[in-house]
mmCIF file with all atom_site columns, C-alpha atoms in Angstrom:
data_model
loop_
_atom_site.group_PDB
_atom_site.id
_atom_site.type_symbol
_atom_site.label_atom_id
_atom_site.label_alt_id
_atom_site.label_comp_id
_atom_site.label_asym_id
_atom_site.label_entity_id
_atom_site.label_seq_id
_atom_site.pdbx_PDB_ins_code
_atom_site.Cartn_x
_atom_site.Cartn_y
_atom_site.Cartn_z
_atom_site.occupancy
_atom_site.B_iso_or_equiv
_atom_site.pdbx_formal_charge
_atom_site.auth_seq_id
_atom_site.auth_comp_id
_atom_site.auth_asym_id
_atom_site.auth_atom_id
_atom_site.pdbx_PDB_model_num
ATOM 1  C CA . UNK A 1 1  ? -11.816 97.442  -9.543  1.00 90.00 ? 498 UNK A CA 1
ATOM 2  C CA . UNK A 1 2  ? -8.687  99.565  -9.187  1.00 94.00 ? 499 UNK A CA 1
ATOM 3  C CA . UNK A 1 3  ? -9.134  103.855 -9.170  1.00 95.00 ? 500 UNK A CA 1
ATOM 4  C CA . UNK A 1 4  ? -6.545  106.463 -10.033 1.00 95.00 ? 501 UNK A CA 1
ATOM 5  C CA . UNK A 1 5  ? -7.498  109.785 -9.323  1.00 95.00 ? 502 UNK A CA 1
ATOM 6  C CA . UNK A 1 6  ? -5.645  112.651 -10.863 1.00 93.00 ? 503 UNK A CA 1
ATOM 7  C CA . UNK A 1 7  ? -5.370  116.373 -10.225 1.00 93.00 ? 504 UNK A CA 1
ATOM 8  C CA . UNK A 1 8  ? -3.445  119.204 -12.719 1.00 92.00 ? 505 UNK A CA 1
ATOM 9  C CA . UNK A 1 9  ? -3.158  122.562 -11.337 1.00 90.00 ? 506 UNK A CA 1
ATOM 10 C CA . UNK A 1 10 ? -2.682  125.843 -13.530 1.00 88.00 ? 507 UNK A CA 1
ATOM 11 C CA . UNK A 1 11 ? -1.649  129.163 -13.183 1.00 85.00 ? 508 UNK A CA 1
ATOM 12 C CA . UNK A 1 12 ? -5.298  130.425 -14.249 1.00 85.00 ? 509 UNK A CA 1
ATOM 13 C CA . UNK A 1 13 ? -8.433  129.532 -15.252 1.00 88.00 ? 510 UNK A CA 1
ATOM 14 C CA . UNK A 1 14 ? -7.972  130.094 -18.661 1.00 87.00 ? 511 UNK A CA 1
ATOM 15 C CA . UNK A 1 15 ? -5.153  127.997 -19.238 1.00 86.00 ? 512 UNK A CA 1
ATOM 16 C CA . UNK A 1 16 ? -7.124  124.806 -17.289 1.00 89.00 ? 513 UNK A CA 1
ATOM 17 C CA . UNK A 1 17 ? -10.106 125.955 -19.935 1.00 91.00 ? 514 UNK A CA 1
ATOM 18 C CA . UNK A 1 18 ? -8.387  125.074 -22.476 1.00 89.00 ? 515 UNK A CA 1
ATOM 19 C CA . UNK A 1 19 ? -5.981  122.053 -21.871 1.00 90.00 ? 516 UNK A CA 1
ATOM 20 C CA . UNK A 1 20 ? -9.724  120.690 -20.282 1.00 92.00 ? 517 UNK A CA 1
ATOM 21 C CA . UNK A 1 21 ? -11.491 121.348 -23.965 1.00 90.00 ? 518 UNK A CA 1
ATOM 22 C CA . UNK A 1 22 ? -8.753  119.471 -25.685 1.00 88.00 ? 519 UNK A CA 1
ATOM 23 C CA . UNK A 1 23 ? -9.052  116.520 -23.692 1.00 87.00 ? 520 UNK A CA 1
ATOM 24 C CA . UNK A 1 24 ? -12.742 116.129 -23.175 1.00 78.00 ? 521 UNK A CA 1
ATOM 25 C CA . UNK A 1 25 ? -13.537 114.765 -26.976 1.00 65.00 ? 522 UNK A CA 1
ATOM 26 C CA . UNK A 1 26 ? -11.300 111.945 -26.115 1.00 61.00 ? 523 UNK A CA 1
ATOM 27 C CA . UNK A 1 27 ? -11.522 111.166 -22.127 1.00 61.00 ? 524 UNK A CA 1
ATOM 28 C CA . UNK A 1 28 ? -15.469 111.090 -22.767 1.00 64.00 ? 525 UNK A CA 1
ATOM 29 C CA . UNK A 1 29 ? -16.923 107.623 -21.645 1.00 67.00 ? 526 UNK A CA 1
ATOM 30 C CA . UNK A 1 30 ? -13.324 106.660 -20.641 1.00 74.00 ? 527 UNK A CA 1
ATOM 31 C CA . UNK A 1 31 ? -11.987 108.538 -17.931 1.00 87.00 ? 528 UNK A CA 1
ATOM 32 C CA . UNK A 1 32 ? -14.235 110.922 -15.815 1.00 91.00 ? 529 UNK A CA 1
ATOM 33 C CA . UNK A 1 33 ? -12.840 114.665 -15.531 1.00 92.00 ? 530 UNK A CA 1
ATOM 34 C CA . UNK A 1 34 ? -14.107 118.357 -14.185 1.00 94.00 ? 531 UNK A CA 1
ATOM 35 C CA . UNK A 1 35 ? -12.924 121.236 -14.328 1.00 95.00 ? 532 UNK A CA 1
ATOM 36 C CA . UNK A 1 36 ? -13.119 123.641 -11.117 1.00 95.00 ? 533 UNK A CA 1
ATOM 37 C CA . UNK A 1 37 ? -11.586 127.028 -11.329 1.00 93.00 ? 534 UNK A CA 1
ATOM 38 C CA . UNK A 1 38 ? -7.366  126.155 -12.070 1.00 91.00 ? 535 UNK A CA 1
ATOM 39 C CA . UNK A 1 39 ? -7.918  122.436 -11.338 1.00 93.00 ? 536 UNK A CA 1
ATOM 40 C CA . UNK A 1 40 ? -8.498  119.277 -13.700 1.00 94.00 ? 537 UNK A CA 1
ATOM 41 C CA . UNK A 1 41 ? -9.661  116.483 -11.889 1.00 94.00 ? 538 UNK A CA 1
ATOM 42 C CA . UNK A 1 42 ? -9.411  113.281 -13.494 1.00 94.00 ? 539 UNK A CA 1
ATOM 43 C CA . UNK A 1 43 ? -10.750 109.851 -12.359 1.00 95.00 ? 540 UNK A CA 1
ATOM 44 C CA . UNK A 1 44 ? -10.003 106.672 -14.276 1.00 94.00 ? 541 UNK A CA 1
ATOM 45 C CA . UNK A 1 45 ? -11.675 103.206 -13.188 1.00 93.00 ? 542 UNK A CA 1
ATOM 46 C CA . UNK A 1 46 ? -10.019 99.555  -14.732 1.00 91.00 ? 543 UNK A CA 1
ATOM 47 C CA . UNK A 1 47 ? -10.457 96.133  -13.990 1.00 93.00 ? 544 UNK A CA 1
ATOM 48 C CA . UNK A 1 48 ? -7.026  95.759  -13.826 1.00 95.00 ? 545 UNK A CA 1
ATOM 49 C CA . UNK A 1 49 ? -3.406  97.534  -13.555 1.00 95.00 ? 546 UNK A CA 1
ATOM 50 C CA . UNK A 1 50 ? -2.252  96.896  -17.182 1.00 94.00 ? 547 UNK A CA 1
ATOM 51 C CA . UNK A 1 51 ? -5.273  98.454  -17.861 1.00 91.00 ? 548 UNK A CA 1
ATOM 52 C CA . UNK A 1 52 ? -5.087  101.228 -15.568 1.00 92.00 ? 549 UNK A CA 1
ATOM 53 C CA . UNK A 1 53 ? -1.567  101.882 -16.491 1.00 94.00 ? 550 UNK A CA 1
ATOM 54 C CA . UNK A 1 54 ? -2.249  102.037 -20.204 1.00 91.00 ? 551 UNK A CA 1
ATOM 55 C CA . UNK A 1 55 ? -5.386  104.579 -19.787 1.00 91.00 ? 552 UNK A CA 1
ATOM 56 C CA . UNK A 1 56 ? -3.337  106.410 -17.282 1.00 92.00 ? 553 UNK A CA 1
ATOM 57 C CA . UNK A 1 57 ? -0.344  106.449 -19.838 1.00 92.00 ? 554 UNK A CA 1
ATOM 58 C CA . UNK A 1 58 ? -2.629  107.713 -22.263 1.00 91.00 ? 555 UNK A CA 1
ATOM 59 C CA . UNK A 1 59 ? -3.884  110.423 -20.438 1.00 92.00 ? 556 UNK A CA 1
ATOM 60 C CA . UNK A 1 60 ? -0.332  112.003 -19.475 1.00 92.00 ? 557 UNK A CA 1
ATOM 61 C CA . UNK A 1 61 ? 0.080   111.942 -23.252 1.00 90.00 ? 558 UNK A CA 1
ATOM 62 C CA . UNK A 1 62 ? -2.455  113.961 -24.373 1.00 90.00 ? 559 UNK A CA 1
ATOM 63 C CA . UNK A 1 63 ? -1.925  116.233 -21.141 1.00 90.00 ? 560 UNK A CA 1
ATOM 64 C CA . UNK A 1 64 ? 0.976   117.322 -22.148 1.00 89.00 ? 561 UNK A CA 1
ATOM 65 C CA . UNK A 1 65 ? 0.451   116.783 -26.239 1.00 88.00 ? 562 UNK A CA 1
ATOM 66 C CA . UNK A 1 66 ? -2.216  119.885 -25.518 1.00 88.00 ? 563 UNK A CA 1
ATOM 67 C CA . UNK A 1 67 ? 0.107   121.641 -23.111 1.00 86.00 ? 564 UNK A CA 1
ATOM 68 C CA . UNK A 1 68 ? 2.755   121.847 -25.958 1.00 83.00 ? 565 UNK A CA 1
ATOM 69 C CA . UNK A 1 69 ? 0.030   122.976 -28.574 1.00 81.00 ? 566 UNK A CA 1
ATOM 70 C CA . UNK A 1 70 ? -0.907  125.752 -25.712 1.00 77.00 ? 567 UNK A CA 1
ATOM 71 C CA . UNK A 1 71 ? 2.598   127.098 -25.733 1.00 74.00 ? 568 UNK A CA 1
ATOM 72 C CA . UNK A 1 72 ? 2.494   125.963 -21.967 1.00 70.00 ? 569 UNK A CA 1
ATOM 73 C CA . UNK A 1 73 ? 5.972   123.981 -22.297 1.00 63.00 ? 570 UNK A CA 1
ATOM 74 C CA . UNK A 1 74 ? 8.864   124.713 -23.673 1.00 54.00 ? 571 UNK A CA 1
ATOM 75 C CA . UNK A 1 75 ? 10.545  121.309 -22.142 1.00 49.00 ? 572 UNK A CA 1
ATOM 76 C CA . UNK A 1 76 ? 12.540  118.715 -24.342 1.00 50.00 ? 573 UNK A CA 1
ATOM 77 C CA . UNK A 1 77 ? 10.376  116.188 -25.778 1.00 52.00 ? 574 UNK A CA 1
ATOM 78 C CA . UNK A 1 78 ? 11.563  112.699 -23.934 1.00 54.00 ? 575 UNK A CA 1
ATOM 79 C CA . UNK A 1 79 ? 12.156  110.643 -26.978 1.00 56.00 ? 576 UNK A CA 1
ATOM 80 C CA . UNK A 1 80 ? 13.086  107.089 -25.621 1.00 60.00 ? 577 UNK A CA 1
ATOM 81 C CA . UNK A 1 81 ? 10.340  106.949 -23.599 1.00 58.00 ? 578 UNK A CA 1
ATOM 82 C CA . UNK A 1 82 ? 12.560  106.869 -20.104 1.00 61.00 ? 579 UNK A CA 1
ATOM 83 C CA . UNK A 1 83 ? 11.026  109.963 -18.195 1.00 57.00 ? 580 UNK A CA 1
ATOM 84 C CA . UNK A 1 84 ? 14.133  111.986 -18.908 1.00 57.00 ? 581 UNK A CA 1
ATOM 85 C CA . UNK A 1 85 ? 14.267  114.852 -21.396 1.00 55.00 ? 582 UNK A CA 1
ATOM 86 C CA . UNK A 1 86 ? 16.956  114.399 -24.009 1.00 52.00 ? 583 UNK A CA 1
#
């Protein structure tokens, strides 16, 4: 069993509040997460790495697909997929 644990840190409370209520519907029975104060805590368990990768992959996605809709970032979307904005 491989683990990745995970940790997102805001500026407030009310900012992790919501990123957190966006994500729950679809981390729930997947990945295990908690909020505490600023912090997200995320755990995700696999069998294997391809599978730990894609859930992790995932994950990132909707992180930041609910930052955007937050107005949290203003950053170019990376549209090849290569980790660099365009």
């Amino acid at each position: 069993m491989m683990r990745l644990e995970l940790k997102v840190i805001y500026h407030d409370g009310e900012t992790a509040a919501a990123v957190f209520g966006a994500l729950e519907p679809d981390n729930e029975g997947y990945i295990n997460s908690e909020k505490n104060g600023n912090e997200l805590s995320f755990v995700i368990n696999a069998d294997n790495a391809g599978t730990l990768r894609n859930a992790a992959d995932d994950l990132l996605a909707c992180i930041k697909i609910a930052e955007e809709a937050s107005g949290l970032s203003d950053a170019v979307p990376d549209l090849d997929g290569d980790a660099f904005p365009e």
